[in-house]
Amino acid sequence: MVWGCQGGIQDRPPTIVFLTQGPESFQIDFLISSQAYGATLTRLDPKISDWIAAGLITGEQGAGIRAFEAARPGGNWLYYSFLGLAGGVIGLGVIALVATNWAEIPDAVKLGCDFALLMVLAWAVWRWLDAPGEGTAEILLLLFVLLVMASIGLISQVYHTGGELYQATLLWSGITLAAATLSRRGILPELWVTVALWSLVGVIVDNPWGPFFDAHPERWLATLFALPLACALIAHGLRGVAGAAGFVHGFRQWVLLGGLVAVFSVDFATLDSHRDMSVGVLVVGIALAMILGVGLWRVSSSPLRRLLGVVLIGIYVLLHLLVVLTPVGSWGSALLVITLFAVAALDAAARGESRLANLLVLFMGIRFLVLYFDAVGGLAYTGFGLIFTGLLILSMLLLWRRHRVVLHDWVERMAA
Amino acid sequence: MNRVWTAFALLLPIVVLAGITVQRQFNLQGREVILAIEGYDPRDFLSGHYVTYRVNYGISGLCRDLVADDREQPGYVCLEPRFFASGVPQAGSCVLVLRGHCQGGRFVAGIERFYIPEGSASLLDQAVRGKRGEIVVVVSGDGVGQVKELLIDGRSWRELSGE
C-alpha cells in the first residue's frame, strides 16, 4: 500500500512523503525536490506529531525525521538569515566609514589599507570555503563583496569621479557575479540579483534609447512592463544549472515583486486621462511575453499550469496594451487587474504556494476597496457594482466547489 | 567547488579595482588648469559628501549647436584658446582639449564633483555657493579631465576648514 501526502511550503515545491508497507513495518521514503533549500522543520513538526498520533509512524521514526531535517544543510534558515543580517550590517558600517571621508588619512594609506583588507578577506574565503560549517565562509564572502562596494566608493571619493549610484552598482554587479556563484546560501545571490536589476533599471531609465523612449514616463513603463517577464525567462533558463539555485530564487522573487509594481503602476496610470504613449513602448516586453508564453507552454508538466501561465501572461500584456492604446479608465483597469490577481492566485494555489495565493487574494480585496473609494460614477453606481461583483465571486466559488472535478478535467482537456 | 573558479571569482574584483585606481592615478600626470566654479552640496550614498558645481569655462554658447535633450552627445572644450566644438578640434587649432558630452544643454566632463569630509561640508558648500571656489583640473593628453584640488579664495579647501 502506498500513501502520498503533500505539504505546501511557500515558494518551494511540495515535500512528498510516501509510506510503503514492508513485510513487518512501515518504511518511510522522503522525496525532496532538488530545488528545495531544505524542508522547514517548524512546518513538518506538527505533521510529524499528527502522524505519530495516527499510528502512521512510530515515535522513534518521528524523532529520526526531526533529527534528519535539523541536520540538513539549510535546515537552520533562521541562523543563516541572521548571519546574513550581521554581515550586511557590518558591510554597511564599512561603507559609512568610507563615506565619512577622513581627510586626515592620506589617500595612499586609505587605498593601501582597503586593498590589503580585500586581499585578506579573499584569502579567508579561499581558506574556509570548503571547510565544514558553511556559516564562516558565507559571512566572509558577504563581507568581501560588501567591501568591494565600499572600495568603489573609496576610489570614487579619492579621485572625485562623477557618475550616478547605479553606475557604481552596475560595476559592482559585473565584478562580483563570479564571487556570488561561490555562495551556497541564497543570501548573496539574492542580494546580487536585486542590486544588478536595480542597476539595469537605472541604466535604462536614465538614458533615452530610441524614438519611443524620449521621456521618463515612457522608459519607466517599458522597463516595469518588461522586468518581471525578463526575470521569469532568466529564472526558467537557470533552472537545473549547477549552483544557480540562489539566483533562480532571486529572479523568481523579482517576478512577483516586479509584476506587482508593474501592475500597480499601469493601473495608477489610468488616472491620467490624457496619457499619450505609443505601442512601441511595449515592444520589448511583448516580445519577452511571447517567448515566455511559448516556453511555459512547452515545459509545464501540468496542463492546468500551462493554461494558467499563458492566460496570466496574456492578461498582463492586455492590461498594458489597453492602458497605452485606449482611454480605458479606472473601472476597466480594475476589472483586468482583479482578474489578473485571480488567475495568479489560482496559479499559486496550483503550485502549492498557499501563502502567495492568499496574498494575491488580499490584493484583489484591496483593489476592490480602491474602486469603492474612487466611487467612479457616484457611490450608488459603485455600490451596486461592488455588490454584483461580490455575488459573482460567491457564485463562482460555489460553482467551483460543486463541480471542481468536472471543471478541472475540462481545463486539463483544453490545455492538453 | 572548483579551485580555479574560486580563485578567479575572488581575484577579479581586486584586479579590476586596482586597474581603475592605476588608470585614475595615471590621469593625474597631465597638465593642470584652474577653473572657476559655483555649486551646492548633496550626499553620495557610497562616497559621502561632495560639492557639485557648474564649471565656468569662460565660453559663451556651450552646447548651443547640439540638441538640448536628455541624450548624451559628444562635446569638446578647448582650454587653450577657449572655445567649444561639437566635434574633435582640428589639429593645430587647440593646444589643450577637454573631452566631455552635452546633455540637456549642459557640458559635462566628469569634473563636476569634489568629495569633502562630512565635518567641512557646510562651510565649503557656502564658499562654493558664494562663487569663491575654483578647481584644479588635470587634463591628460587624450582630453580626459580629473579634479585634483578644490580652491577657496585661491587657497586649498583644507586651509579654510582648518585641517
Coordinates of C-alpha atoms in Angstrom, one line a residue:
Chain A
M1 CA 0.0 0.0 0.0
V2 CA 1.3 3.4 -0.9
W3 CA 0.2 6.6 0.6
G4 CA 1.1 10.0 -0.7
C5 CA 0.5 13.3 1.1
Q6 CA 1.6 16.8 0.2
G7 CA 2.5 19.8 2.3
G8 CA 3.0 23.1 0.6
I9 CA 5.9 25.2 1.5
Q10 CA 6.0 28.8 0.5
D11 CA 7.8 29.3 -2.8
R12 CA 9.2 25.8 -2.8
P13 CA 7.9 22.6 -4.4
P14 CA 5.9 20.3 -2.1
T15 CA 7.5 17.9 0.2
I16 CA 6.2 14.5 -0.8
V17 CA 6.1 11.6 1.7
F18 CA 5.5 8.1 0.6
L19 CA 4.7 5.4 3.1
T20 CA 5.3 1.9 1.8
Q21 CA 4.3 -1.1 3.8
G22 CA 7.2 -3.6 4.0
P23 CA 6.8 -7.1 5.3
E24 CA 7.0 -6.2 9.0
S25 CA 6.8 -2.5 9.4
F26 CA 6.3 0.8 7.6
Q27 CA 9.2 2.3 5.9
I28 CA 9.5 5.9 5.1
D29 CA 10.9 7.3 2.0
F30 CA 11.3 11.1 1.5
L31 CA 11.5 12.7 -1.8
I32 CA 12.5 16.3 -1.6
S33 CA 12.5 18.4 -4.7
S34 CA 16.0 19.4 -5.9
Q35 CA 15.0 23.0 -5.8
A36 CA 14.1 23.0 -2.1
Y37 CA 16.6 24.6 0.3
G38 CA 15.5 22.1 2.9
A39 CA 12.1 21.5 4.5
T40 CA 11.2 23.9 7.2
L41 CA 11.2 21.9 10.4
T42 CA 8.6 24.1 12.1
R43 CA 6.2 23.2 9.3
L44 CA 6.9 19.5 9.5
D45 CA 6.9 19.3 13.3
P46 CA 3.1 19.4 13.8
K47 CA 2.6 17.0 10.9
I48 CA 5.1 14.5 12.5
S49 CA 3.2 14.7 15.7
D50 CA -0.1 14.1 13.8
W51 CA 1.4 11.1 12.0
I52 CA 2.6 9.6 15.3
A53 CA -0.8 10.1 16.9
A54 CA -2.4 8.5 13.9
G55 CA -0.1 5.5 14.1
L56 CA 1.4 6.0 10.7
I57 CA 4.9 6.2 12.1
T58 CA 6.4 5.4 15.4
G59 CA 7.8 7.8 17.9
E60 CA 11.4 6.7 17.1
Q61 CA 10.8 7.3 13.4
G62 CA 9.4 10.7 14.2
A63 CA 12.5 11.6 16.2
G64 CA 14.6 10.4 13.4
I65 CA 12.9 12.6 10.9
R66 CA 13.2 15.6 13.1
A67 CA 17.0 14.9 13.6
F68 CA 17.4 14.4 9.8
E69 CA 15.7 17.7 8.9
A70 CA 17.6 19.7 11.6
A71 CA 20.9 18.4 10.3
R72 CA 20.1 19.1 6.7
P73 CA 22.1 22.0 5.1
G74 CA 19.8 25.0 5.1
G75 CA 17.6 23.5 7.8
N76 CA 18.6 26.3 10.1
W77 CA 17.4 29.1 7.8
L78 CA 16.9 31.5 10.7
Y79 CA 20.5 31.1 11.7
Y80 CA 21.7 31.9 8.2
S81 CA 19.3 34.8 7.9
F82 CA 20.8 36.4 11.0
L83 CA 24.3 35.6 9.7
G84 CA 23.4 37.5 6.5
L85 CA 22.0 40.3 8.6
A86 CA 25.2 40.6 10.6
G87 CA 27.3 40.6 7.6
G88 CA 25.2 43.1 5.9
V89 CA 25.2 45.5 8.9
I90 CA 29.0 45.2 9.1
G91 CA 29.3 45.9 5.4
L92 CA 27.1 48.9 5.7
G93 CA 29.2 50.2 8.5
V94 CA 32.3 49.9 6.4
I95 CA 30.6 51.8 3.6
A96 CA 29.5 54.5 6.1
L97 CA 33.1 54.8 7.3
V98 CA 34.4 55.3 3.8
A99 CA 31.7 57.8 3.1
T100 CA 32.8 59.8 6.2
N101 CA 35.9 60.8 4.2
W102 CA 38.6 61.0 6.9
A103 CA 40.6 63.8 5.3
E104 CA 43.4 63.3 7.9
I105 CA 44.3 60.0 6.4
P106 CA 46.4 60.3 3.2
D107 CA 44.7 58.9 0.1
A108 CA 47.5 56.4 -0.5
V109 CA 47.1 54.9 3.0
K110 CA 43.3 54.7 2.6
L111 CA 43.7 52.9 -0.7
G112 CA 46.5 50.7 0.6
C113 CA 44.5 49.5 3.6
D114 CA 41.5 49.0 1.5
F115 CA 43.3 46.7 -1.0
A116 CA 45.1 44.9 1.9
L117 CA 41.8 44.2 3.6
L118 CA 40.3 43.0 0.3
M119 CA 43.2 40.5 -0.2
V120 CA 42.8 39.3 3.4
L121 CA 39.1 38.7 3.0
A122 CA 39.7 37.0 -0.3
W123 CA 42.3 34.7 1.3
A124 CA 39.9 34.0 4.2
V125 CA 37.1 33.0 1.8
W126 CA 39.5 30.8 -0.1
R127 CA 40.7 29.2 3.1
W128 CA 37.2 28.5 4.6
L129 CA 35.1 27.9 1.5
D130 CA 35.3 24.1 1.5
A131 CA 35.7 23.7 5.3
P132 CA 32.9 22.2 7.4
G133 CA 30.5 24.7 8.8
E134 CA 29.3 26.9 5.9
G135 CA 28.4 29.8 8.0
T136 CA 32.0 31.1 8.3
A137 CA 32.7 31.1 4.6
E138 CA 29.3 32.6 3.8
I139 CA 29.7 35.6 6.1
L140 CA 33.3 36.2 4.9
L141 CA 32.0 36.1 1.3
L142 CA 29.3 38.6 2.1
L143 CA 31.8 40.9 3.8
F144 CA 34.1 40.6 0.8
V145 CA 31.5 41.7 -1.7
L146 CA 30.3 44.5 0.5
L147 CA 33.9 45.7 0.9
V148 CA 34.1 45.7 -2.9
M149 CA 31.2 48.0 -2.9
A150 CA 32.9 50.2 -0.3
S151 CA 36.1 50.2 -2.3
I152 CA 34.3 51.5 -5.4
G153 CA 33.0 54.3 -3.2
L154 CA 36.5 54.9 -1.8
I155 CA 38.1 55.1 -5.3
S156 CA 35.3 57.5 -6.4
Q157 CA 36.0 59.6 -3.3
V158 CA 39.8 59.7 -3.7
Y159 CA 39.7 60.6 -7.4
H160 CA 36.5 62.7 -7.3
T161 CA 34.8 60.8 -10.0
G162 CA 31.3 61.7 -11.1
G163 CA 28.5 59.4 -12.1
E164 CA 25.3 58.1 -10.7
L165 CA 24.9 55.5 -8.0
Y166 CA 23.5 52.9 -10.4
Q167 CA 26.7 53.1 -12.4
A168 CA 28.7 52.2 -9.4
T169 CA 26.4 49.3 -8.5
L170 CA 26.5 48.2 -12.2
L171 CA 30.3 47.9 -11.9
W172 CA 29.9 46.1 -8.6
S173 CA 27.4 43.7 -10.2
G174 CA 29.8 42.9 -13.0
I175 CA 32.9 42.2 -10.9
T176 CA 31.2 40.3 -8.1
L177 CA 29.0 37.9 -10.2
A178 CA 31.6 35.2 -10.1
A179 CA 32.0 35.6 -6.4
A180 CA 28.3 35.4 -5.9
T181 CA 28.3 31.9 -7.5
L182 CA 30.5 30.7 -4.7
S183 CA 27.7 31.2 -2.2
R184 CA 25.9 28.1 -1.0
R185 CA 23.1 30.0 0.6
G186 CA 20.5 32.2 -1.1
I187 CA 21.5 35.5 0.7
L188 CA 24.3 36.6 -1.6
P189 CA 22.9 35.6 -4.9
E190 CA 19.6 37.3 -4.0
L191 CA 21.4 40.4 -3.0
W192 CA 23.3 40.3 -6.2
V193 CA 20.1 39.9 -8.3
T194 CA 18.5 42.8 -6.5
V195 CA 21.4 45.2 -7.0
A196 CA 22.0 44.1 -10.6
L197 CA 18.4 44.6 -11.5
W198 CA 18.3 48.0 -9.8
S199 CA 21.4 49.0 -11.7
L200 CA 20.0 47.9 -15.1
V201 CA 16.8 49.8 -14.4
G202 CA 18.9 52.9 -13.7
V203 CA 20.8 52.5 -16.9
I204 CA 17.6 52.0 -19.0
V205 CA 15.5 54.7 -17.3
D206 CA 18.2 57.4 -17.1
N207 CA 19.2 57.3 -20.8
P208 CA 17.0 57.9 -23.8
W209 CA 17.1 55.0 -26.2
G210 CA 15.2 55.5 -29.4
P211 CA 12.2 57.3 -30.7
F212 CA 9.6 55.8 -28.4
F213 CA 11.6 56.4 -25.2
D214 CA 12.5 60.0 -25.1
A215 CA 10.5 60.8 -21.9
H216 CA 11.0 59.3 -18.4
P217 CA 7.4 58.0 -18.1
E218 CA 7.7 56.0 -21.3
R219 CA 11.0 54.5 -20.2
W220 CA 9.6 53.6 -16.8
L221 CA 6.5 52.0 -18.3
A222 CA 8.6 50.0 -20.8
T223 CA 11.0 48.9 -18.1
L224 CA 8.5 47.9 -15.4
F225 CA 6.4 46.1 -18.0
A226 CA 9.4 44.0 -19.3
L227 CA 11.2 43.5 -16.0
P228 CA 9.1 40.6 -14.5
L229 CA 8.9 38.9 -17.9
A230 CA 12.7 39.1 -18.2
C231 CA 13.2 37.8 -14.7
A232 CA 10.8 34.9 -15.4
L233 CA 12.7 34.0 -18.5
I234 CA 16.1 34.1 -16.7
A235 CA 14.8 32.1 -13.8
H236 CA 13.5 29.4 -16.2
G237 CA 16.7 29.4 -18.1
L238 CA 18.8 28.9 -15.0
R239 CA 16.8 26.1 -13.6
G240 CA 18.9 23.0 -13.5
V241 CA 22.2 24.9 -13.8
A242 CA 24.5 23.7 -11.1
G243 CA 25.0 26.3 -8.3
A244 CA 22.3 28.7 -9.7
A245 CA 19.5 27.9 -7.2
G246 CA 20.1 31.1 -5.3
F247 CA 19.9 33.2 -8.5
V248 CA 16.8 31.4 -9.6
H249 CA 15.2 32.1 -6.3
G250 CA 16.3 35.8 -6.5
F251 CA 14.9 36.2 -10.0
R252 CA 11.7 34.5 -9.1
Q253 CA 11.2 36.9 -6.2
W254 CA 11.5 39.7 -8.6
V255 CA 9.0 38.2 -11.0
L256 CA 6.5 38.6 -8.2
L257 CA 7.7 42.0 -6.9
G258 CA 8.3 43.4 -10.3
G259 CA 5.0 42.2 -11.5
L260 CA 3.1 43.8 -8.6
V261 CA 4.9 47.1 -9.1
A262 CA 4.2 47.0 -12.9
V263 CA 0.5 46.2 -12.4
F264 CA 0.0 48.9 -9.8
S265 CA 1.9 51.4 -11.8
V266 CA 0.0 50.8 -15.0
D267 CA -3.3 50.7 -13.0
F268 CA -2.3 54.1 -11.5
A269 CA -1.6 55.5 -14.9
T270 CA -5.3 55.2 -15.8
L271 CA -5.9 58.2 -13.5
D272 CA -4.3 60.3 -16.2
S273 CA -6.9 60.5 -19.0
H274 CA -4.6 62.5 -21.2
R275 CA -1.8 59.9 -21.4
D276 CA -0.1 59.8 -24.8
M277 CA 2.2 56.9 -25.5
S278 CA 3.0 54.8 -28.5
V279 CA 2.6 51.0 -28.5
G280 CA 6.3 50.9 -29.4
V281 CA 7.0 51.4 -25.7
L282 CA 5.8 47.9 -25.1
V283 CA 7.6 46.2 -28.0
V284 CA 10.4 44.7 -26.0
G285 CA 8.0 43.4 -23.2
I286 CA 5.6 41.9 -25.7
A287 CA 8.5 40.0 -27.4
L288 CA 9.6 38.7 -24.0
A289 CA 6.0 37.8 -23.2
M290 CA 5.7 35.7 -26.4
I291 CA 8.9 33.9 -25.7
L292 CA 7.9 33.2 -22.1
G293 CA 4.4 32.1 -23.1
V294 CA 5.8 29.6 -25.7
G295 CA 8.4 28.4 -23.2
L296 CA 5.9 27.9 -20.4
W297 CA 3.6 26.0 -22.8
R298 CA 6.3 23.6 -23.7
V299 CA 7.9 22.9 -20.4
S300 CA 5.0 22.9 -18.0
S301 CA 4.2 19.4 -16.9
S302 CA 0.7 20.2 -15.8
P303 CA -1.9 21.1 -18.4
L304 CA -3.7 23.3 -15.8
R305 CA -0.5 25.2 -15.0
R306 CA 0.3 25.5 -18.7
L307 CA -3.1 27.2 -19.3
L308 CA -2.9 29.4 -16.2
G309 CA 0.6 30.6 -17.1
V310 CA -0.3 31.6 -20.6
V311 CA -3.6 33.2 -19.5
L312 CA -1.7 35.1 -16.8
I313 CA 0.8 36.5 -19.3
G314 CA -2.0 37.3 -21.8
I315 CA -3.9 39.4 -19.2
Y316 CA -0.7 41.1 -18.1
V317 CA 0.0 42.1 -21.7
L318 CA -3.6 43.0 -22.5
L319 CA -3.7 45.3 -19.4
H320 CA -0.7 47.3 -20.6
L321 CA -1.9 47.4 -24.2
L322 CA -5.2 48.8 -23.2
V323 CA -3.7 51.5 -21.0
V324 CA -1.3 52.6 -23.7
L325 CA -3.7 52.3 -26.7
T326 CA -7.1 53.2 -25.3
P327 CA -8.5 55.8 -22.9
V328 CA -9.5 52.9 -20.6
G329 CA -10.5 54.3 -17.2
S330 CA -10.3 53.1 -13.6
W331 CA -13.1 50.6 -13.9
G332 CA -11.8 48.9 -16.9
S333 CA -8.3 48.7 -15.4
A334 CA -9.7 47.5 -12.1
L335 CA -11.5 44.6 -13.9
L336 CA -8.4 43.4 -15.6
V337 CA -6.2 43.9 -12.5
I338 CA -8.6 41.9 -10.4
T339 CA -8.8 39.2 -13.0
L340 CA -5.0 39.1 -13.2
F341 CA -4.7 38.6 -9.5
A342 CA -7.4 35.9 -9.5
V343 CA -5.6 33.9 -12.2
A344 CA -2.2 34.5 -10.4
A345 CA -3.8 33.2 -7.2
L346 CA -5.1 30.1 -8.9
D347 CA -1.6 29.5 -10.4
A348 CA 0.0 29.9 -7.0
A349 CA -2.5 27.5 -5.5
A350 CA -1.8 25.0 -8.3
R351 CA 1.8 25.2 -7.3
G352 CA 1.0 24.6 -3.6
E353 CA 2.0 28.2 -2.6
S354 CA -0.9 28.9 -0.3
R355 CA 0.6 32.0 1.3
L356 CA 1.2 33.6 -2.1
A357 CA -2.3 32.7 -3.2
N358 CA -3.7 34.3 0.0
L359 CA -1.6 37.4 -0.6
L360 CA -2.9 37.8 -4.1
V361 CA -6.5 37.4 -2.9
L362 CA -5.7 40.1 -0.4
F363 CA -4.6 42.4 -3.3
M364 CA -7.8 41.7 -5.1
G365 CA -9.7 42.8 -2.0
I366 CA -7.5 46.0 -1.8
R367 CA -8.3 46.8 -5.4
F368 CA -12.0 46.4 -4.8
L369 CA -11.6 48.8 -1.8
V370 CA -9.8 51.3 -4.0
L371 CA -12.6 51.1 -6.5
Y372 CA -15.0 51.8 -3.8
F373 CA -13.1 54.9 -2.6
D374 CA -12.8 56.1 -6.2
A375 CA -16.5 56.0 -6.4
V376 CA -16.4 56.4 -10.1
G377 CA -19.8 57.4 -11.4
G378 CA -21.1 58.0 -7.9
L379 CA -21.4 56.0 -4.8
A380 CA -24.7 54.3 -5.8
Y381 CA -23.2 53.1 -9.1
T382 CA -20.1 51.9 -7.4
G383 CA -22.1 50.2 -4.6
F384 CA -24.3 48.2 -7.0
G385 CA -21.2 47.3 -9.0
L386 CA -19.4 46.0 -6.0
I387 CA -22.3 44.1 -4.7
F388 CA -22.8 42.5 -8.1
T389 CA -19.1 41.6 -8.3
G390 CA -19.1 40.1 -4.8
L391 CA -22.2 38.0 -5.7
L392 CA -20.4 36.9 -8.9
I393 CA -17.4 35.8 -6.9
L394 CA -19.5 33.9 -4.5
S395 CA -21.4 32.2 -7.3
M396 CA -18.1 31.2 -9.0
L397 CA -16.8 29.8 -5.7
L398 CA -20.0 27.7 -5.2
L399 CA -19.8 26.5 -8.8
W400 CA -16.2 25.5 -8.3
R401 CA -16.9 23.8 -5.1
R402 CA -19.7 21.7 -6.5
H403 CA -18.2 20.9 -9.9
R404 CA -14.5 21.2 -9.3
V405 CA -13.6 17.7 -10.5
V406 CA -15.5 18.2 -13.8
L407 CA -14.1 21.7 -14.3
H408 CA -10.6 20.6 -13.5
D409 CA -10.9 17.8 -16.1
W410 CA -12.3 20.2 -18.6
V411 CA -9.5 22.7 -18.1
E412 CA -6.9 19.9 -18.5
R413 CA -8.5 18.7 -21.7
M414 CA -8.5 22.2 -23.1
A415 CA -4.8 22.7 -22.2
A416 CA -3.7 19.3 -23.4
Chain B
M1 CA 33.9 24.0 -5.7
N2 CA 36.5 24.3 -8.5
R3 CA 39.5 26.0 -7.0
V4 CA 40.4 27.7 -10.3
W5 CA 37.0 29.3 -10.5
T6 CA 37.2 30.3 -6.8
A7 CA 40.5 32.0 -7.3
F8 CA 39.2 33.8 -10.4
A9 CA 36.0 34.9 -8.6
L10 CA 37.9 36.3 -5.7
L11 CA 40.7 38.0 -7.7
L12 CA 38.5 39.5 -10.4
P13 CA 37.1 42.4 -8.3
I14 CA 40.5 43.2 -6.8
V15 CA 42.2 43.2 -10.2
V16 CA 39.5 45.4 -11.7
L17 CA 39.5 47.9 -8.9
A18 CA 43.3 48.0 -8.9
G19 CA 43.2 48.7 -12.6
I20 CA 40.7 51.6 -12.2
T21 CA 42.9 53.0 -9.4
V22 CA 46.0 52.8 -11.6
Q23 CA 44.2 54.5 -14.5
R24 CA 42.9 57.3 -12.3
Q25 CA 46.4 57.8 -10.9
F26 CA 47.9 57.9 -14.3
N27 CA 45.4 60.6 -15.4
L28 CA 46.8 62.8 -12.7
Q29 CA 50.0 63.1 -14.7
G30 CA 48.6 65.6 -17.2
R31 CA 48.5 69.4 -17.3
E32 CA 46.9 71.4 -14.5
V33 CA 44.3 74.0 -15.2
I34 CA 42.4 76.2 -12.7
L35 CA 38.7 76.8 -13.5
A36 CA 36.1 78.9 -11.6
I37 CA 33.0 77.1 -10.2
E38 CA 29.7 77.6 -8.5
G39 CA 27.5 74.9 -6.9
Y40 CA 25.8 73.1 -4.0
D41 CA 26.3 70.1 -1.6
P42 CA 24.4 66.8 -1.8
R43 CA 25.5 63.4 -0.5
D44 CA 26.5 60.2 -2.2
F45 CA 25.4 57.0 -0.5
L46 CA 28.7 55.3 -1.3
S47 CA 31.3 58.0 -1.2
G48 CA 29.9 60.6 1.2
H49 CA 29.5 64.4 1.0
Y50 CA 30.6 66.2 -2.1
V51 CA 30.1 69.6 -3.7
T52 CA 28.8 69.6 -7.2
Y53 CA 29.1 72.6 -9.3
R54 CA 28.9 74.2 -12.7
V55 CA 32.3 74.9 -14.2
N56 CA 32.7 78.4 -15.6
Y57 CA 34.8 77.8 -18.8
G58 CA 34.5 81.4 -19.8
I59 CA 32.9 80.4 -23.1
S60 CA 29.5 81.5 -24.3
G61 CA 27.3 79.2 -26.3
L62 CA 28.4 75.9 -24.8
C63 CA 26.5 73.0 -26.4
R64 CA 24.4 75.5 -28.4
D65 CA 24.8 73.7 -31.7
L66 CA 23.6 70.4 -30.2
V67 CA 20.0 69.3 -29.4
A68 CA 19.0 70.3 -25.9
D69 CA 17.5 67.0 -24.7
D70 CA 18.5 64.1 -22.4
R71 CA 20.7 62.3 -24.9
E72 CA 24.4 62.4 -24.4
Q73 CA 26.2 64.0 -27.3
P74 CA 30.0 64.3 -27.5
G75 CA 31.4 67.8 -27.0
Y76 CA 34.9 69.3 -26.6
V77 CA 36.1 72.4 -24.8
C78 CA 39.3 73.8 -25.9
L79 CA 41.1 75.4 -22.9
E80 CA 43.8 77.0 -24.9
P81 CA 42.4 79.1 -26.7
R82 CA 38.9 78.9 -25.2
F83 CA 36.2 77.7 -27.5
F84 CA 33.6 74.9 -27.7
A85 CA 33.4 72.3 -30.5
S86 CA 30.8 69.6 -31.2
G87 CA 33.5 67.5 -32.9
V88 CA 37.1 66.9 -32.2
P89 CA 39.0 70.2 -32.8
Q90 CA 41.2 70.2 -35.9
A91 CA 44.9 69.6 -35.3
G92 CA 46.7 72.7 -34.6
S93 CA 43.6 74.7 -33.6
C94 CA 43.7 73.7 -29.9
V95 CA 46.6 73.2 -27.5
L96 CA 44.7 71.7 -24.6
V97 CA 41.3 70.0 -25.2
L98 CA 38.9 68.7 -22.5
R99 CA 36.6 65.9 -23.6
G100 CA 33.0 65.6 -22.4
H101 CA 29.4 65.5 -23.5
C102 CA 26.5 67.7 -23.8
Q103 CA 23.3 66.7 -22.1
G104 CA 20.2 68.9 -21.6
G105 CA 22.1 71.9 -22.9
R106 CA 25.0 71.5 -20.3
F107 CA 28.6 70.5 -20.9
V108 CA 29.6 67.6 -18.6
A109 CA 33.3 66.5 -18.4
G110 CA 33.2 64.3 -15.3
I111 CA 34.9 67.0 -13.2
E112 CA 31.7 68.4 -11.7
R113 CA 32.1 66.8 -8.3
F114 CA 34.6 67.1 -5.4
Y115 CA 34.3 64.9 -2.3
I116 CA 34.7 66.6 1.1
P117 CA 34.7 65.5 4.7
E118 CA 31.4 65.4 6.4
G119 CA 32.5 68.0 9.0
S120 CA 33.5 70.6 6.4
A121 CA 30.6 70.1 4.1
S122 CA 28.5 73.0 5.2
L123 CA 31.4 75.5 5.3
L124 CA 32.7 74.5 1.9
D125 CA 29.2 74.4 0.4
Q126 CA 28.7 78.0 1.4
A127 CA 32.0 79.1 0.0
V128 CA 31.3 77.4 -3.3
R129 CA 27.8 78.8 -3.5
G130 CA 29.3 82.2 -2.8
K131 CA 31.4 81.8 -6.0
R132 CA 34.6 81.8 -4.1
G133 CA 35.6 78.4 -5.4
E134 CA 37.9 77.1 -8.1
I135 CA 39.0 73.6 -9.1
V136 CA 42.4 72.4 -10.2
V137 CA 41.8 70.0 -13.0
V138 CA 44.5 67.8 -14.6
V139 CA 43.9 67.2 -18.3
S140 CA 45.6 64.2 -19.9
G141 CA 46.9 64.1 -23.4
D142 CA 43.7 62.4 -24.7
G143 CA 41.5 65.0 -23.2
V144 CA 40.4 63.3 -20.0
G145 CA 40.0 65.6 -17.1
Q146 CA 40.3 64.8 -13.4
V147 CA 39.8 67.0 -10.5
K148 CA 42.8 67.3 -8.2
E149 CA 42.1 70.1 -5.8
L150 CA 39.4 72.5 -4.6
L151 CA 40.5 76.1 -4.0
I152 CA 38.6 78.6 -1.9
D153 CA 39.8 82.2 -2.5
G154 CA 42.8 80.8 -4.3
R155 CA 43.9 78.6 -1.3
S156 CA 43.4 74.8 -0.7
W157 CA 40.0 74.0 0.9
R158 CA 41.9 72.4 3.8
E159 CA 43.1 75.8 5.0
L160 CA 39.5 77.1 5.1
S161 CA 38.3 74.2 7.0
G162 CA 41.2 74.3 9.4
E163 CA 42.5 70.8 8.7

